Structure formats: structure tokens, C-alpha cells
XYZ file of N, CA and C in Angstrom:
348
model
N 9.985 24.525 -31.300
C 9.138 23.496 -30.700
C 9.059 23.755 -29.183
N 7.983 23.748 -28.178
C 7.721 24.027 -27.403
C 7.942 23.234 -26.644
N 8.648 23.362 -25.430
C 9.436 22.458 -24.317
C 8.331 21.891 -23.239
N 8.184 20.153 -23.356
C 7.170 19.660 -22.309
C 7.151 20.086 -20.891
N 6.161 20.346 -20.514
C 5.937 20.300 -19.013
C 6.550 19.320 -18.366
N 7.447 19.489 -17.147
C 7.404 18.402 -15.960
C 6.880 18.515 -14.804
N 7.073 17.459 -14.203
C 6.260 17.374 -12.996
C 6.402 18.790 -12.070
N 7.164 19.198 -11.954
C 7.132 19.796 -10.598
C 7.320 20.839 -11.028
N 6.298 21.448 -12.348
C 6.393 22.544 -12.722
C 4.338 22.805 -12.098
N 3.735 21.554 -12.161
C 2.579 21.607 -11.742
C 2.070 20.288 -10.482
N 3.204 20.008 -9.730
C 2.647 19.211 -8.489
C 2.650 20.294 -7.412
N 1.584 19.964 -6.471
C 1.300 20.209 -5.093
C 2.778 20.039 -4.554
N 2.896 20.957 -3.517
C 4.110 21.094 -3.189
C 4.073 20.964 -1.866
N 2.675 21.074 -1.051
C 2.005 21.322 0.135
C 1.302 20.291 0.787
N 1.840 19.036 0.549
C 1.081 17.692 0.484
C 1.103 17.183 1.852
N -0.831 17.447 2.086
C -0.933 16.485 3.448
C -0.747 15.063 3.185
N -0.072 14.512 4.782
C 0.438 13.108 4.665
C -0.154 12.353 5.976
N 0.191 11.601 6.486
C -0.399 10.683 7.119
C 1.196 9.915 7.378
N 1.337 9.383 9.194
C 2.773 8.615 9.198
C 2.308 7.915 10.032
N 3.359 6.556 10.113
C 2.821 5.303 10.846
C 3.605 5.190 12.154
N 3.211 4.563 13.518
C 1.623 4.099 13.128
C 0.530 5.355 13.194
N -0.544 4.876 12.442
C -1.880 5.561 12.399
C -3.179 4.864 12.384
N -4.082 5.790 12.154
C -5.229 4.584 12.420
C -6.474 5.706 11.601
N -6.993 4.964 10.928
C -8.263 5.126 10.491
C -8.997 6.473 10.679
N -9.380 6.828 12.011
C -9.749 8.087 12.802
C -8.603 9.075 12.058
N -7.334 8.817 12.287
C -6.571 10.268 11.795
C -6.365 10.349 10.400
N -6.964 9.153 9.368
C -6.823 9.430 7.905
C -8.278 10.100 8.098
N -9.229 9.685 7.916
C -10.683 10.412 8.156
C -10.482 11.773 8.536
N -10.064 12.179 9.113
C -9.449 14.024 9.740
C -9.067 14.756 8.805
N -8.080 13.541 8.125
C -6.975 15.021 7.375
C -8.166 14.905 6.043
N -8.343 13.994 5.446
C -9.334 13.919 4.497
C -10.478 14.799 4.654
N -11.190 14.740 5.547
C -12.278 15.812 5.847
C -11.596 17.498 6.015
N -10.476 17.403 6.527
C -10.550 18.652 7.191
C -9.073 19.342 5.666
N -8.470 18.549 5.116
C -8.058 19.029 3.426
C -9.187 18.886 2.238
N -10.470 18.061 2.619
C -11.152 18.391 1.536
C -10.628 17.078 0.440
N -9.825 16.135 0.657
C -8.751 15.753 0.061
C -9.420 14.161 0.227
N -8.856 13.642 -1.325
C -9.708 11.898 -1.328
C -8.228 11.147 -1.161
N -7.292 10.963 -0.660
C -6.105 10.321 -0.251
C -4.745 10.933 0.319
N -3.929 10.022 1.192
C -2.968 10.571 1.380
C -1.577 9.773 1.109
N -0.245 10.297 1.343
C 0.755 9.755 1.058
C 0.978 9.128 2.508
N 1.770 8.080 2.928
C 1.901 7.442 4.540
C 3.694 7.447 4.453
N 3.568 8.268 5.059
C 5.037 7.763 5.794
C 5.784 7.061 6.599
N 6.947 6.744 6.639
C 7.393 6.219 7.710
C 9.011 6.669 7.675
N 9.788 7.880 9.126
C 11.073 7.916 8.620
C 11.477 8.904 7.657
N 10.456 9.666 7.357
C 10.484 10.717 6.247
C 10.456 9.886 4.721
N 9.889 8.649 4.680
C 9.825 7.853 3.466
C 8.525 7.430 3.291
N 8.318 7.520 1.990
C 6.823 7.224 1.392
C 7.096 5.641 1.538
N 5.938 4.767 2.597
C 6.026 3.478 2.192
C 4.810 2.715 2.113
N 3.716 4.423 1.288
C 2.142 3.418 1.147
C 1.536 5.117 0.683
N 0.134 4.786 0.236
C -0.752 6.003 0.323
C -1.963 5.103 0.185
N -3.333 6.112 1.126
C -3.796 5.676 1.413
C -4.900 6.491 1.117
N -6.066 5.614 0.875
C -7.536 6.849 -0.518
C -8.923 6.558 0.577
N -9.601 7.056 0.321
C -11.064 6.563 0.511
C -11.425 5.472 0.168
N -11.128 5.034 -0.647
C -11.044 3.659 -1.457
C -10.967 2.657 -0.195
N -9.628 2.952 0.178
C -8.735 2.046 1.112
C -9.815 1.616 2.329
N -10.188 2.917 2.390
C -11.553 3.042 4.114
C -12.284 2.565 3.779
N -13.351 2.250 2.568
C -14.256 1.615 2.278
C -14.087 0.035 1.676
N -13.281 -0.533 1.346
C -13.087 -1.578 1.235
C -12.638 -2.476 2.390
N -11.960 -1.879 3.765
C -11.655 -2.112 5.244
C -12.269 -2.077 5.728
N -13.684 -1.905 6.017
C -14.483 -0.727 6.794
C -14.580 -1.161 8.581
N -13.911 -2.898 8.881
C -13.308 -2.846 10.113
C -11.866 -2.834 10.499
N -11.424 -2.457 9.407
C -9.487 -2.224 9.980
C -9.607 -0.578 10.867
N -8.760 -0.787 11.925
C -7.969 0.614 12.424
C -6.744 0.593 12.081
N -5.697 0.014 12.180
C -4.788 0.252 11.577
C -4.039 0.757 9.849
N -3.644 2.044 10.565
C -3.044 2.327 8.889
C -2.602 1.954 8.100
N -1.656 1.011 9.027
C -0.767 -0.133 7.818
C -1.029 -1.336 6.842
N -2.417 -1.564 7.917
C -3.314 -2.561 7.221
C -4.138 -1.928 6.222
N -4.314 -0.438 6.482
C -5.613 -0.067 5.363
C -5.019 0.172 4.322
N -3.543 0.741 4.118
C -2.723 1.410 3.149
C -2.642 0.730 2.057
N -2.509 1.134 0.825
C -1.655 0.128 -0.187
C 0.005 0.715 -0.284
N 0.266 -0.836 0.122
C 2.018 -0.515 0.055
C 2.716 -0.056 -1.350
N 3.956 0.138 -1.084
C 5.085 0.761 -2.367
C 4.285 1.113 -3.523
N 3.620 2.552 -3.032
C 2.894 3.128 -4.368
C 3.654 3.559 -5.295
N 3.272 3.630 -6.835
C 3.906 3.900 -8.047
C 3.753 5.366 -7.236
N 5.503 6.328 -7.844
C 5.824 7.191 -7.788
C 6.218 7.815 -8.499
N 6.855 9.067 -8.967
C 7.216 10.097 -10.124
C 8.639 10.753 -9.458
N 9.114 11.643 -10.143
C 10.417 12.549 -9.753
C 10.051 13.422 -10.476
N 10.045 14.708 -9.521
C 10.084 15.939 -10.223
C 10.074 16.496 -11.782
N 11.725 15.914 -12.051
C 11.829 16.402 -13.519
C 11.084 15.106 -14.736
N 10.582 14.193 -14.321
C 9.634 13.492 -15.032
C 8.710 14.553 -16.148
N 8.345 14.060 -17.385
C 7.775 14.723 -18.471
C 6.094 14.233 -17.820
N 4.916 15.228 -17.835
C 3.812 15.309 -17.467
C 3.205 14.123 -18.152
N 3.067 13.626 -19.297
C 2.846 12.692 -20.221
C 3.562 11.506 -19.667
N 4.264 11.361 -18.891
C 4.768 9.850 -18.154
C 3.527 9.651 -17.286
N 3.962 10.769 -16.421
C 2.817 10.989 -15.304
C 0.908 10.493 -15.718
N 0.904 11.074 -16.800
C -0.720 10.764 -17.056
C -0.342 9.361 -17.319
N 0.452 8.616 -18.003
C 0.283 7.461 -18.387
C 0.485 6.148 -16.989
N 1.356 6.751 -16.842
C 1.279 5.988 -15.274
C 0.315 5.724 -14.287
N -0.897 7.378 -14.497
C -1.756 7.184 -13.496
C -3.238 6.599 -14.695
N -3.316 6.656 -15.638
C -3.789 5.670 -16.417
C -3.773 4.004 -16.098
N -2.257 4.090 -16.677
C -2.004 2.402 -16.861
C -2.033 1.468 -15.117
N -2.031 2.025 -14.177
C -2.370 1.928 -13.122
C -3.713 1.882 -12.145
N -4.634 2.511 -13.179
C -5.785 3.340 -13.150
C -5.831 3.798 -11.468
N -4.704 4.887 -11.204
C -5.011 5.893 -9.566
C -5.217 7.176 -9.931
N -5.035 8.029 -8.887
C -5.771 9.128 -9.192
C -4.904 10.082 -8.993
N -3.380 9.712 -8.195
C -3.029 10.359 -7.418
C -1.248 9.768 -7.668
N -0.136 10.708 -7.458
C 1.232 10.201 -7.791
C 1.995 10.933 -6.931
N 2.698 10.175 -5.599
C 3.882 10.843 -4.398
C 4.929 11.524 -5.718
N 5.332 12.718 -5.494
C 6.541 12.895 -6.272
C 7.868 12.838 -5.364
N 8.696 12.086 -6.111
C 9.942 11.538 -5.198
C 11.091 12.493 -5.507
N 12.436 12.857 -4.587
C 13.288 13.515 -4.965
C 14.549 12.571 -3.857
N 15.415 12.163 -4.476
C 16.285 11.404 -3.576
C 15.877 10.727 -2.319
N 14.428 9.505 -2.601
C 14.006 9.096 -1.656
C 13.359 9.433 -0.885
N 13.107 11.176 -1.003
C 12.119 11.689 0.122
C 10.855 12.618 -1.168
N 9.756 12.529 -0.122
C 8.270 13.248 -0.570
C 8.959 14.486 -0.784
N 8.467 15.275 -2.067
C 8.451 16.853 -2.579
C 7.287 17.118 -2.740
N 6.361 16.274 -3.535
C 5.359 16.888 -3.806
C 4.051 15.907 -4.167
N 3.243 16.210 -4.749
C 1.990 15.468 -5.250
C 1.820 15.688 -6.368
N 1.103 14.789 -7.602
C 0.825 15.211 -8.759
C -0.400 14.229 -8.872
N -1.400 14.704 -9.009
C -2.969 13.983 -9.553
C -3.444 14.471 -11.059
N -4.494 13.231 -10.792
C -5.410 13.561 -12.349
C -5.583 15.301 -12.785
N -6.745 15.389 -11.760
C -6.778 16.911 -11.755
C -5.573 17.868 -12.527
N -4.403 17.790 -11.803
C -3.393 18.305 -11.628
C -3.048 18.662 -13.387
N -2.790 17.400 -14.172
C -2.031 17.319 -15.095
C -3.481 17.705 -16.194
N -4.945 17.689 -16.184
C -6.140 17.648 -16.610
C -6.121 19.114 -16.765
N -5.894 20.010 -16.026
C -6.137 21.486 -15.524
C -5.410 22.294 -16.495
């Protein structure tokens, strides 16, 4: 029987982020200039939000990052089975999952990602 995929056999490992404070102007940057529809927000070397296009268009007069962000995003761990992962970003309906390793960012895992 063939052994499931986990996460961090297929997350981004290279994950642009975004840290607070920030503002609007520097999520717009990394987004344009990664090509990329969200980011993870830090604070402290700790994930404590990520933040989408979504976020910018539903704000469309906030500058502040903290205000645009959605806080304590659902997260994953590495050795997580890929099939958690889709269901999570399902039952959640996002697009996008911080992968956690003892409290700190490793990696990224999206729709795409686990689809591919």
C-alpha cells in the first residue's frame, strides 16, 4: 500500500511574507512583484494573520496591516497527511495554509499545491 503524501513533501518552502507594522502599499508590492494572491504576516518570527487580495478589497480605505489582516489563520505542520490539508482548506473555504514547525513559518501549502 502506498504511503500518503505530507505536507512538506509538496509546500513552498520560499514563502513571501509580510511583518507588522505594515501597510497596504507594502502588501500590494510583494503581491505584484511575487505574482502571488496572499501573504503570511508576521510578528517576532510568528505567524499572527495572513493577508489575500480579498483582505484589500473588502478594506479598500484601511492602511494598516493589522487592520486589513485576518487574525490566527488555520495552519498545518509539516508532517500533516495532504488530505488533512485539502480538507481544511475546503472546510474553511481558503486558498492558502502557513505551514507551522515549533511555532515558527517553514513553509506554504495552497490549493494549487496539493491539486498539482
Amino acid at each position: 500500500m502506498p504511503k500518503n503524501t505530507i505536507v512538506e513533501e509538496i509546500m513552498v518552502r520560499d514563502v513571501a511574507c509580510a511583518s507588522l507594522p505594515g501597510s497596504r502599499d507594502e502588501i500590494l508590492k510583494i503581491l505584484k512583484d511575487k505574482r502571488i494572491s496572499g501573504v503570511p504576516v508576521l510578528k517576532d518570527n510568528k505567524v499572527v494573520g495572513i493577508v489575500t487580495r480579498t483582505n484589500l478589497l473588502k478594506n479598500p480605505e484601511e492602511e494598516q496591516l493589522a487592520l486589513l489582516m485576518t487574525r490566527d489563520p488555520v495552519t498545518i505542520t509539516p508532517d500533516s497527511d495532504i488530505t488533512v490539508a485539502a480538507k481544511l482548506l475546503i472546510d474553511h473555504r481558503i486558498r492558502r495554509l502557513p505551514v507551522m514547525d515549533d511555532g515558527y513559518l517553514v513553509g506554504l501549502v495552497t490549493v494549487a499545491d496539493i491539486v498539482s
